[in-house]
PDB file of C-alpha atoms in Angstrom:
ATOM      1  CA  UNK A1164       2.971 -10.074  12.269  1.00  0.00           C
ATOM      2  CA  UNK A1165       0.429 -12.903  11.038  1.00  0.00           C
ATOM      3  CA  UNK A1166       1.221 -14.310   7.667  1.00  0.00           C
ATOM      4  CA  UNK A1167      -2.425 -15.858   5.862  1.00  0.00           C
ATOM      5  CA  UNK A1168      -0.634 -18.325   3.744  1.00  0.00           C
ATOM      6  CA  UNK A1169      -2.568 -21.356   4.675  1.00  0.00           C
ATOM      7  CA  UNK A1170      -3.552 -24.736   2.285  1.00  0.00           C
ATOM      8  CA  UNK A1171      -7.207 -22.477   1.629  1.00  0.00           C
ATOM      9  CA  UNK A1172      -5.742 -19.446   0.227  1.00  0.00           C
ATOM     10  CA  UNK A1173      -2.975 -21.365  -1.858  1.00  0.00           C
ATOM     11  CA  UNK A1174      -5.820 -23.808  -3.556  1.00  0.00           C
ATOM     12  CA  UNK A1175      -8.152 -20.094  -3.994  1.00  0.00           C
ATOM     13  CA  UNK A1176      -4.947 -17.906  -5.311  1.00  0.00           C
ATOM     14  CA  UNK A1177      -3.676 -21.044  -7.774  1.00  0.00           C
ATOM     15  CA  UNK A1178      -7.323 -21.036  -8.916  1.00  0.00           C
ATOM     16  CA  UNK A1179      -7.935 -17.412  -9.684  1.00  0.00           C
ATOM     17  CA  UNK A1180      -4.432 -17.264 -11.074  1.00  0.00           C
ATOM     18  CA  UNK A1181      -4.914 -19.868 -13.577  1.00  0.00           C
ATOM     19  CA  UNK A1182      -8.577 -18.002 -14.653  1.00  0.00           C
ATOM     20  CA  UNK A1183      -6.675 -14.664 -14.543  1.00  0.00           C
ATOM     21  CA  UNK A1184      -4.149 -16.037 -17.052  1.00  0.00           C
ATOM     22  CA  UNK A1185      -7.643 -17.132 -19.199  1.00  0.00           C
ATOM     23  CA  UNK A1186      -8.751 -13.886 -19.164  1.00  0.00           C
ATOM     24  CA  UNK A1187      -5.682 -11.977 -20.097  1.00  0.00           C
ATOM     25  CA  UNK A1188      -5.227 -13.998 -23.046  1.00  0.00           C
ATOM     26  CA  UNK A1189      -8.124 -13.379 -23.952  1.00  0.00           C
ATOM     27  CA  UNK A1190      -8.004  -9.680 -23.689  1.00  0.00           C
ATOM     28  CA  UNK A1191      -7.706  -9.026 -26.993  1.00  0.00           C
ATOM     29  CA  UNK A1192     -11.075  -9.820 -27.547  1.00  0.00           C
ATOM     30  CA  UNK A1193     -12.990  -9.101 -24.776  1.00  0.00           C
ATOM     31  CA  UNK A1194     -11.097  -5.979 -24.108  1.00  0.00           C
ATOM     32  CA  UNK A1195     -11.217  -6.165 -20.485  1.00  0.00           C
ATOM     33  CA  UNK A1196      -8.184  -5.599 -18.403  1.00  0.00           C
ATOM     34  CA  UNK A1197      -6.902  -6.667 -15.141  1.00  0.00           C
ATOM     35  CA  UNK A1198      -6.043  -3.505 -13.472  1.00  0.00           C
ATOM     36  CA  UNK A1199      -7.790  -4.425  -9.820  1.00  0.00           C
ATOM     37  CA  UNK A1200     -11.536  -4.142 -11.166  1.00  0.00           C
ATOM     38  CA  UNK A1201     -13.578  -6.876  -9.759  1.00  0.00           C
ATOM     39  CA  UNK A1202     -14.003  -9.586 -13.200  1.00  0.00           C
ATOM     40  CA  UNK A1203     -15.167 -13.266 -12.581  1.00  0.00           C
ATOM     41  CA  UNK A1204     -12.361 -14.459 -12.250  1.00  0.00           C
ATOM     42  CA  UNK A1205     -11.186 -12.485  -8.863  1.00  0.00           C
ATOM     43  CA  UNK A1206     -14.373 -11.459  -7.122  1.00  0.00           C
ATOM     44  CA  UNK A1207     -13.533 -13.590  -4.080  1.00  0.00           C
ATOM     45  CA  UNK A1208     -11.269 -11.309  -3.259  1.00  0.00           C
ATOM     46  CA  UNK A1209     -14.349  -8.126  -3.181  1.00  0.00           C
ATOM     47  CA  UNK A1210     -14.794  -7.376   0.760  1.00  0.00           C
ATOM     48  CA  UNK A1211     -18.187  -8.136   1.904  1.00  0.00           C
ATOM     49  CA  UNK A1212     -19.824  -7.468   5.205  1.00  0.00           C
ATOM     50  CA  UNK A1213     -19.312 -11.627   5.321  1.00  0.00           C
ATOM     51  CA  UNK A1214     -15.989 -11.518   3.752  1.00  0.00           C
ATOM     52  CA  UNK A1215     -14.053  -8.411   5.507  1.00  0.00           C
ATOM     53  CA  UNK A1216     -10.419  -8.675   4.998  1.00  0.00           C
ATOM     54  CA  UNK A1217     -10.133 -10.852   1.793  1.00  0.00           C
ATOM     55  CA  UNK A1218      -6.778 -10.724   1.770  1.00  0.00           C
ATOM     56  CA  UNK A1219      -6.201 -13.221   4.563  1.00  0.00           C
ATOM     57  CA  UNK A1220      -6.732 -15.706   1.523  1.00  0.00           C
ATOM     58  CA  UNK A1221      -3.592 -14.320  -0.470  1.00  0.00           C
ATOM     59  CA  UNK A1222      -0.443 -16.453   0.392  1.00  0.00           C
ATOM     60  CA  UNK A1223       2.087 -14.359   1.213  1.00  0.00           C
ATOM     61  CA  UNK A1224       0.365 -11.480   2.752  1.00  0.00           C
ATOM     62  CA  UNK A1225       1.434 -10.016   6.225  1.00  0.00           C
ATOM     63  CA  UNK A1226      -0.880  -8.361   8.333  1.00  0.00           C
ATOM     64  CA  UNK A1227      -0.156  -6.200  11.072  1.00  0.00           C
ATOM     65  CA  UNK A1228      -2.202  -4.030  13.425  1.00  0.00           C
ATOM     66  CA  UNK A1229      -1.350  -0.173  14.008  1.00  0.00           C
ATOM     67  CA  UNK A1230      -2.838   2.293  15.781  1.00  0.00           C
ATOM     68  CA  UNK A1231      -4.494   4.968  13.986  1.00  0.00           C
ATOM     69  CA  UNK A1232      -4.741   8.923  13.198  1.00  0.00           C
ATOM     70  CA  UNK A1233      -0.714   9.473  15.055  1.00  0.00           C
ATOM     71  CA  UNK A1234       0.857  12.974  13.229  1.00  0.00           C
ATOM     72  CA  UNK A1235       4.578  13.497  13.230  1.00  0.00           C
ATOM     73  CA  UNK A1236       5.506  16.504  11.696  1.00  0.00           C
ATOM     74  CA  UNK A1237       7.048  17.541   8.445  1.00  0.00           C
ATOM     75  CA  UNK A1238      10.678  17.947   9.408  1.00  0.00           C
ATOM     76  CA  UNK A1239      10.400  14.491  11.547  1.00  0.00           C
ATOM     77  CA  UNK A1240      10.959  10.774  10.853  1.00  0.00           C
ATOM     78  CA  UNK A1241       9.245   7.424  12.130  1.00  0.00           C
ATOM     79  CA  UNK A1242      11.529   4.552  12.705  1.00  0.00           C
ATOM     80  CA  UNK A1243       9.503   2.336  10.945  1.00  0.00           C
ATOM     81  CA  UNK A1244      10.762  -1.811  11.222  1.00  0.00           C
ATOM     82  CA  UNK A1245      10.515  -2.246   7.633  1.00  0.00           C
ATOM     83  CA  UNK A1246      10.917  -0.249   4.374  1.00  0.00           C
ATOM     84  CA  UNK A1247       8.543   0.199   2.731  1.00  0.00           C
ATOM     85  CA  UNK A1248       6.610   0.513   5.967  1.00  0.00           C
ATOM     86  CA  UNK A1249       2.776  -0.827   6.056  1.00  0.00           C
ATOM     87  CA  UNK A1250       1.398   1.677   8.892  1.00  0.00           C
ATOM     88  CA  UNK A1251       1.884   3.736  12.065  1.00  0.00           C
ATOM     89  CA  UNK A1252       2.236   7.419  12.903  1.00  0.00           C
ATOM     90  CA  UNK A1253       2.902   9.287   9.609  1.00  0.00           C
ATOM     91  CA  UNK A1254       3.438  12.855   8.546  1.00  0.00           C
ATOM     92  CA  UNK A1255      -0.085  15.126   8.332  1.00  0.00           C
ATOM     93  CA  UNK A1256      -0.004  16.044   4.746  1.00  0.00           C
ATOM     94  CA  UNK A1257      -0.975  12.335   3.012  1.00  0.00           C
ATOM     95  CA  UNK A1258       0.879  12.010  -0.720  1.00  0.00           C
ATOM     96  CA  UNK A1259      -1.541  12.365  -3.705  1.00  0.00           C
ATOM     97  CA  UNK A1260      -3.000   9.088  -4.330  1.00  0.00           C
ATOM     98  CA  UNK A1261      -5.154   9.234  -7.017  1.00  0.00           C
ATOM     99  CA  UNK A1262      -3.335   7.435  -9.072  1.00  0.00           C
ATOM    100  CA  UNK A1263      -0.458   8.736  -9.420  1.00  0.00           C
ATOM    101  CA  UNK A1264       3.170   6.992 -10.402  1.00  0.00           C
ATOM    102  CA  UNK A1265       5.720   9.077  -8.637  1.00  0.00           C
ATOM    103  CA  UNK A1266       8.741   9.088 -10.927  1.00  0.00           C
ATOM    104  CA  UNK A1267      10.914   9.320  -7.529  1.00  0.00           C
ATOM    105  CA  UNK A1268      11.084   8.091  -4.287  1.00  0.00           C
ATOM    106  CA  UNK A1269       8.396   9.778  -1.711  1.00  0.00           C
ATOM    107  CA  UNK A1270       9.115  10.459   2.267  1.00  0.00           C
ATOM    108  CA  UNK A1271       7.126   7.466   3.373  1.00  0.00           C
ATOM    109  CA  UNK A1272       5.693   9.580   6.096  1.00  0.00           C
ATOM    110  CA  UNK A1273       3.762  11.065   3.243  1.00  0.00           C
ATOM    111  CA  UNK A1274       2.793   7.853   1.757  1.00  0.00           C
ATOM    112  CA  UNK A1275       1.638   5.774   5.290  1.00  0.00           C
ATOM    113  CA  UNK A1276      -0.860   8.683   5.772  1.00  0.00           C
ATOM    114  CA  UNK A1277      -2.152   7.933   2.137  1.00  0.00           C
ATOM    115  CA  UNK A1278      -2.686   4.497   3.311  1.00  0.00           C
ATOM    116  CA  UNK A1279      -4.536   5.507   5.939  1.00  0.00           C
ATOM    117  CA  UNK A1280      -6.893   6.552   3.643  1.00  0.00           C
ATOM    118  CA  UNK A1281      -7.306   3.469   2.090  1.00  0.00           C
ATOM    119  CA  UNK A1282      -4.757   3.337  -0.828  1.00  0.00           C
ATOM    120  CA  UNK A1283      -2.656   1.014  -1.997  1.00  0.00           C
ATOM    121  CA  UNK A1284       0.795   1.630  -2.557  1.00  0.00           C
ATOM    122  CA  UNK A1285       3.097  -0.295  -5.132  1.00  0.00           C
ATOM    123  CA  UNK A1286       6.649   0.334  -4.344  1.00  0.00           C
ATOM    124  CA  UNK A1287       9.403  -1.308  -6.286  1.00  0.00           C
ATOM    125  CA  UNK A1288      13.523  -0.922  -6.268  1.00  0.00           C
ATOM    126  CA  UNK A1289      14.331   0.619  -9.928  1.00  0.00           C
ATOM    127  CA  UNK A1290      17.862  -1.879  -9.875  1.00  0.00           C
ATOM    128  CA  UNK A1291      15.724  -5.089  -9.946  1.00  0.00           C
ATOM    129  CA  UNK A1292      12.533  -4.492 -11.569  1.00  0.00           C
ATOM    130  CA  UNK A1293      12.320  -4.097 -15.875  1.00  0.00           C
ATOM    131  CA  UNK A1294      10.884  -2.213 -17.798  1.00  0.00           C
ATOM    132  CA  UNK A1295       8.605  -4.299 -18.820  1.00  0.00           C
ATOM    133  CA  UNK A1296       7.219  -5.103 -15.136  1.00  0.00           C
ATOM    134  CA  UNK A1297       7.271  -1.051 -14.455  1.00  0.00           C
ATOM    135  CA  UNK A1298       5.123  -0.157 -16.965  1.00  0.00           C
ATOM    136  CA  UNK A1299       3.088  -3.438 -16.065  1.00  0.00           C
ATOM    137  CA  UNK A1300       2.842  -2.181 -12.526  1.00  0.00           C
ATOM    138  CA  UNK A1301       2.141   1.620 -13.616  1.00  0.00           C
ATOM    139  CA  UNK A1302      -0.592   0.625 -15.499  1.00  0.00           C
ATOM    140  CA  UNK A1303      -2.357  -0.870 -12.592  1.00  0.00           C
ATOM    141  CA  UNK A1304      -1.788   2.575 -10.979  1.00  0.00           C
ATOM    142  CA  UNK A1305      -2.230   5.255 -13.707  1.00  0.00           C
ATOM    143  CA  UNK A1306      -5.787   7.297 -13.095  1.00  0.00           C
ATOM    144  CA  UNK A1307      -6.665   4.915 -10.321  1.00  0.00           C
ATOM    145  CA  UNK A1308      -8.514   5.964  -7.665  1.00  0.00           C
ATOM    146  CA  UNK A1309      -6.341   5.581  -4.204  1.00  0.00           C
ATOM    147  CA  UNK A1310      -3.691   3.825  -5.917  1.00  0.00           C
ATOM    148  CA  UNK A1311       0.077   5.178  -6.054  1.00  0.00           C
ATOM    149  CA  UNK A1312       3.539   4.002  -6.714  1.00  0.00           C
ATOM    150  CA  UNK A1313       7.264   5.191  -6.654  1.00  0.00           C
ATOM    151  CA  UNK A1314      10.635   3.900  -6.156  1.00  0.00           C
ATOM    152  CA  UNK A1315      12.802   3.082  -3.223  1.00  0.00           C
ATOM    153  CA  UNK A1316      16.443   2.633  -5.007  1.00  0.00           C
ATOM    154  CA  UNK A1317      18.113  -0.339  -2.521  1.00  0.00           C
ATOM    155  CA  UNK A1318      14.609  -2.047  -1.249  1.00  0.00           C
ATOM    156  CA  UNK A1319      15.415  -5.620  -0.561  1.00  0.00           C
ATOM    157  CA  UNK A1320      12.592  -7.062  -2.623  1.00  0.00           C
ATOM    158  CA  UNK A1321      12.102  -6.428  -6.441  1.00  0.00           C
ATOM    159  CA  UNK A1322       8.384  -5.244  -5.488  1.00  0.00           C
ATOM    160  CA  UNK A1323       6.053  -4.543  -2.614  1.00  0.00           C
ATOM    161  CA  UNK A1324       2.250  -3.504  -2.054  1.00  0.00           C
ATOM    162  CA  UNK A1325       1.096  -2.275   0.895  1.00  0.00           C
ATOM    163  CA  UNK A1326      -2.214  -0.954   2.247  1.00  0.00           C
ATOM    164  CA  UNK A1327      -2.851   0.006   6.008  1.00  0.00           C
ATOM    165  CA  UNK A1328      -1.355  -2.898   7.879  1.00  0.00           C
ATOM    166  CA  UNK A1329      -1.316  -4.827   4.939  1.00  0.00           C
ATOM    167  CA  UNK A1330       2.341  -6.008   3.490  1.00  0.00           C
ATOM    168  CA  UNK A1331       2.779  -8.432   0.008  1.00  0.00           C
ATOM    169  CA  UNK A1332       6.041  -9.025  -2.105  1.00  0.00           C
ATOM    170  CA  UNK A1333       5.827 -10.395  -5.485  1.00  0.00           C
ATOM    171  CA  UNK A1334       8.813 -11.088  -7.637  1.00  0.00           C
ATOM    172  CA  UNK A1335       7.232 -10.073 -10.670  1.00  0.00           C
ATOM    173  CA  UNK A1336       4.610  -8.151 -11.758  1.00  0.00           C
ATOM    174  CA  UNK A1337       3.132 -11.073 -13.491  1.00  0.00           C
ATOM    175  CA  UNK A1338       2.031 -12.461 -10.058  1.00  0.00           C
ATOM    176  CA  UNK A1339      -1.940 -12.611  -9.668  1.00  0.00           C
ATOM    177  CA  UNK A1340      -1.826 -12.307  -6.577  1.00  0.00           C
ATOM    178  CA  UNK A1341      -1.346  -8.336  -7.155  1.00  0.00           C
ATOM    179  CA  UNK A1342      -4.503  -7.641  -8.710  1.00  0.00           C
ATOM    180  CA  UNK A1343      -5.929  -9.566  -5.528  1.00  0.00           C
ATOM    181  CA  UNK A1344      -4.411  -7.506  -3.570  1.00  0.00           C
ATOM    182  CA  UNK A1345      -5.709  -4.388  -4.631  1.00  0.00           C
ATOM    183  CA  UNK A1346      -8.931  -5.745  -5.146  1.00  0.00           C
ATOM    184  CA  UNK A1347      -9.278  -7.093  -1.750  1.00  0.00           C
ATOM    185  CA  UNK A1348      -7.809  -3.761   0.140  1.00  0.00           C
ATOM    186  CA  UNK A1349      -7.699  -0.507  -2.027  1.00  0.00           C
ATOM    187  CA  UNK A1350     -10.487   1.039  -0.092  1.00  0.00           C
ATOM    188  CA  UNK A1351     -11.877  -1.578   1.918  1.00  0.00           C
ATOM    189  CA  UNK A1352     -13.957  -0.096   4.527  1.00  0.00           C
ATOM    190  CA  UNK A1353     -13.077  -2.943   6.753  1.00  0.00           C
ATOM    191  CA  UNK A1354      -9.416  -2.659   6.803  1.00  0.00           C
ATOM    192  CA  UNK A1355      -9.049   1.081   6.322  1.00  0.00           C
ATOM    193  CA  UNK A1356      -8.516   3.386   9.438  1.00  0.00           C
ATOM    194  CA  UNK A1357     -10.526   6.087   7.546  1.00  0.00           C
ATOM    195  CA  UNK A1358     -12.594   5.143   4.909  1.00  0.00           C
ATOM    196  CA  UNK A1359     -14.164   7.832   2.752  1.00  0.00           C
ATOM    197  CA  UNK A1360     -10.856  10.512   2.947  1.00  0.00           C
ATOM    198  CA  UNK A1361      -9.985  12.095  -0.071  1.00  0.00           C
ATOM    199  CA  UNK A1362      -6.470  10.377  -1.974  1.00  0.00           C
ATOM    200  CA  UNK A1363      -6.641  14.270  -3.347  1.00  0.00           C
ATOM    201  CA  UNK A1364      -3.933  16.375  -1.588  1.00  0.00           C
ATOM    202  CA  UNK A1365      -3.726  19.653  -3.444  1.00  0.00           C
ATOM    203  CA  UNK A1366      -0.834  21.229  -1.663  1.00  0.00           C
ATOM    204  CA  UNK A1367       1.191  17.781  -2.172  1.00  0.00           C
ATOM    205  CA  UNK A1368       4.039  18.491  -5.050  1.00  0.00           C
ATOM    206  CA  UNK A1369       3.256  15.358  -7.202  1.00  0.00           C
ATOM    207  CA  UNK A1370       6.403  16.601  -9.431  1.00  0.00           C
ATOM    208  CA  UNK A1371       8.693  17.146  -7.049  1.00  0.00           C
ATOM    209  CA  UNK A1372       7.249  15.289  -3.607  1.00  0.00           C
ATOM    210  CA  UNK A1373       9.139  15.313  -0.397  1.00  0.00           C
ATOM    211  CA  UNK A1374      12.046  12.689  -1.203  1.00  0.00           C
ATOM    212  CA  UNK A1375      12.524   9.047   0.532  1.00  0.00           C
ATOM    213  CA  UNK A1376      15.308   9.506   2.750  1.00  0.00           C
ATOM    214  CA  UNK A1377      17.463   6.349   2.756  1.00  0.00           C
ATOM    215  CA  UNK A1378      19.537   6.956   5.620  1.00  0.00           C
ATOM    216  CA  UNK A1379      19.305   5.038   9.128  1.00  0.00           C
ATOM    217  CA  UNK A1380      16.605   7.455  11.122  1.00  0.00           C
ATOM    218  CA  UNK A1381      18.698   8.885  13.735  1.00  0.00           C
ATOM    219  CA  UNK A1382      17.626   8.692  18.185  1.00  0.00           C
ATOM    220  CA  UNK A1383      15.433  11.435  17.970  1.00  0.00           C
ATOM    221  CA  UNK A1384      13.067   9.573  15.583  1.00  0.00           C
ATOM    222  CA  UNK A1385       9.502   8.612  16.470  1.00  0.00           C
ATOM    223  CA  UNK A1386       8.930   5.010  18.003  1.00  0.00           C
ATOM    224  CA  UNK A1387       6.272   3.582  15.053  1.00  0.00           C
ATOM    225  CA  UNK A1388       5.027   1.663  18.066  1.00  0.00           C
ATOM    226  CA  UNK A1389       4.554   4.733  20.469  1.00  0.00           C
ATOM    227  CA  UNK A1390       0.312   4.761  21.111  1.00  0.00           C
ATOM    228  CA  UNK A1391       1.197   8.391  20.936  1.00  0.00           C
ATOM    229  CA  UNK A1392       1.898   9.221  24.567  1.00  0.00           C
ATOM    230  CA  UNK A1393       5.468   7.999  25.217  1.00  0.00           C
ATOM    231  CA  UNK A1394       8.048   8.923  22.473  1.00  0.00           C
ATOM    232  CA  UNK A1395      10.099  12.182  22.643  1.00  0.00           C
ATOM    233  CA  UNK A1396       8.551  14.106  20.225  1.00  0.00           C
ATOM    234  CA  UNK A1397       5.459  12.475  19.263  1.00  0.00           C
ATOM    235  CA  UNK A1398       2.560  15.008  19.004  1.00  0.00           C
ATOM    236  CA  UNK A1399      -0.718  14.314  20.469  1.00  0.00           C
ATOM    237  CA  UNK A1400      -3.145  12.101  18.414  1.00  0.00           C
ATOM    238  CA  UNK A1401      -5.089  13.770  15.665  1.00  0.00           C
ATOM    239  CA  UNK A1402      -8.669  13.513  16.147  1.00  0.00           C
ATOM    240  CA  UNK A1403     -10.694  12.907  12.974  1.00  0.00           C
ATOM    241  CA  UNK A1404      -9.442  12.177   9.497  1.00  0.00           C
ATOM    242  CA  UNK A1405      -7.098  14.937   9.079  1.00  0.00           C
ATOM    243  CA  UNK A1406      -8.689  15.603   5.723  1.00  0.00           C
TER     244      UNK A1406
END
């Protein structure tokens, strides 16, 4: 896991957080909003065909490489390293991420396919985040395009974004380095195993989604480092998009 908080990205974040706080004062009368929209103030974070991975300028973010397009099936579990996981083999049915704030936890299976498609994915632990900083974060998210969020009661960290192979945790939702987050990975064609797939998953309950499951995964569970061909269990690779 390689961790891009060098001297350059600290002096670049402190800068665009200082103009971010500019421009959200002045909201009122420009009536722009920071919501991950490439403004002025944070389009060094918009990938480029120079610039591919932006994020590698955000202190704090973790990157780490996965292996793409790996199915498990609906009834089985990856034993993913960290919660809330940032990639590997994940159910075939993706959770609905066009923006959409899941008002309960969803099986991460669900949600690391979503990221495959090049979402972003705010989780945050309900006991340690206000009310205030949810509807901050949920505002970021609501009628976004391949943007989701939901709880995961008892995560370490108050708040975490993810995108495929992508990890950052912010203490509050005031941080500006969240809006370069999303700016620099929601649907970066760079970073994203499958750019172009639909966030739209029709058959996906967005009411009443598969729930998070916050027990240990048990021995039968799928190695989230398997390349596909050496866990029990692990069906064959999916070829394509799975769309």
């Amino acid at each position: 896991m390689r961790n891009s908080d060098t001297t350059t990205g600290a002096r670049r974040a402190a800068t665009a957080g200082i103009a971010v706080a500019a421009l959200l004062a002045a909201g009122c009368a420009t009536g722009d909003k920071l919501d991950g929209t490439a403004v002025a103030s944070t389009d060094a974070f918009v990938p480029s065909a120079d610039n591919q991975d932006p994020s590698r300028e955000i202190p704090g973010v973790e990157i780490t490489e996965f292996p793409p397009g790996l199915h498990v099936t609906s009834t089985q579990r990856v034993a993913y390293p960290v919660i809330p996981p940032l990639g590997g083999p994940h159910d075939s049915r993706w959770a609905a991420c066009d923006g959409v704030v899941y008002a309960t936890g969803v099986r991460t299976e669900n949600v690391v396919h979503s990221m495959e498609h090049g979402a972003v994915w705010i989780a945050y632990n309900p006991d340690k985040v206000s009310a205030e900083d949810r509807a901050a974060l949920a505002a970021r998210v609501t009628g976004k395009p391949y943007t989701l969020m939901s709880p995961i009661p008892g995560m370490a960290h108050p708040i975490s974004l993810q995108s495929w192979g992508h990890q950052l945790k912010p203490d509050s939702a005031a941080d500006p380095r969240i809006d370069q987050f999303i700016l620099a990975l929601r649907e970066n064609p760079y970073t994203t195993p499958e750019p172009g797939a639909t966030c739209s998953s029709p058959l996906f309950d967005r009411t009443n989604p598969p729930p998070f499951d916050p027990t240990a995964p048990g021995p039968d569970a799928v190695d989230p480092n398997s390349d596909g061909s050496t866990a029990p269990g692990l069906p064959t690779p999916s070829p394509g998009s799975g769309r």
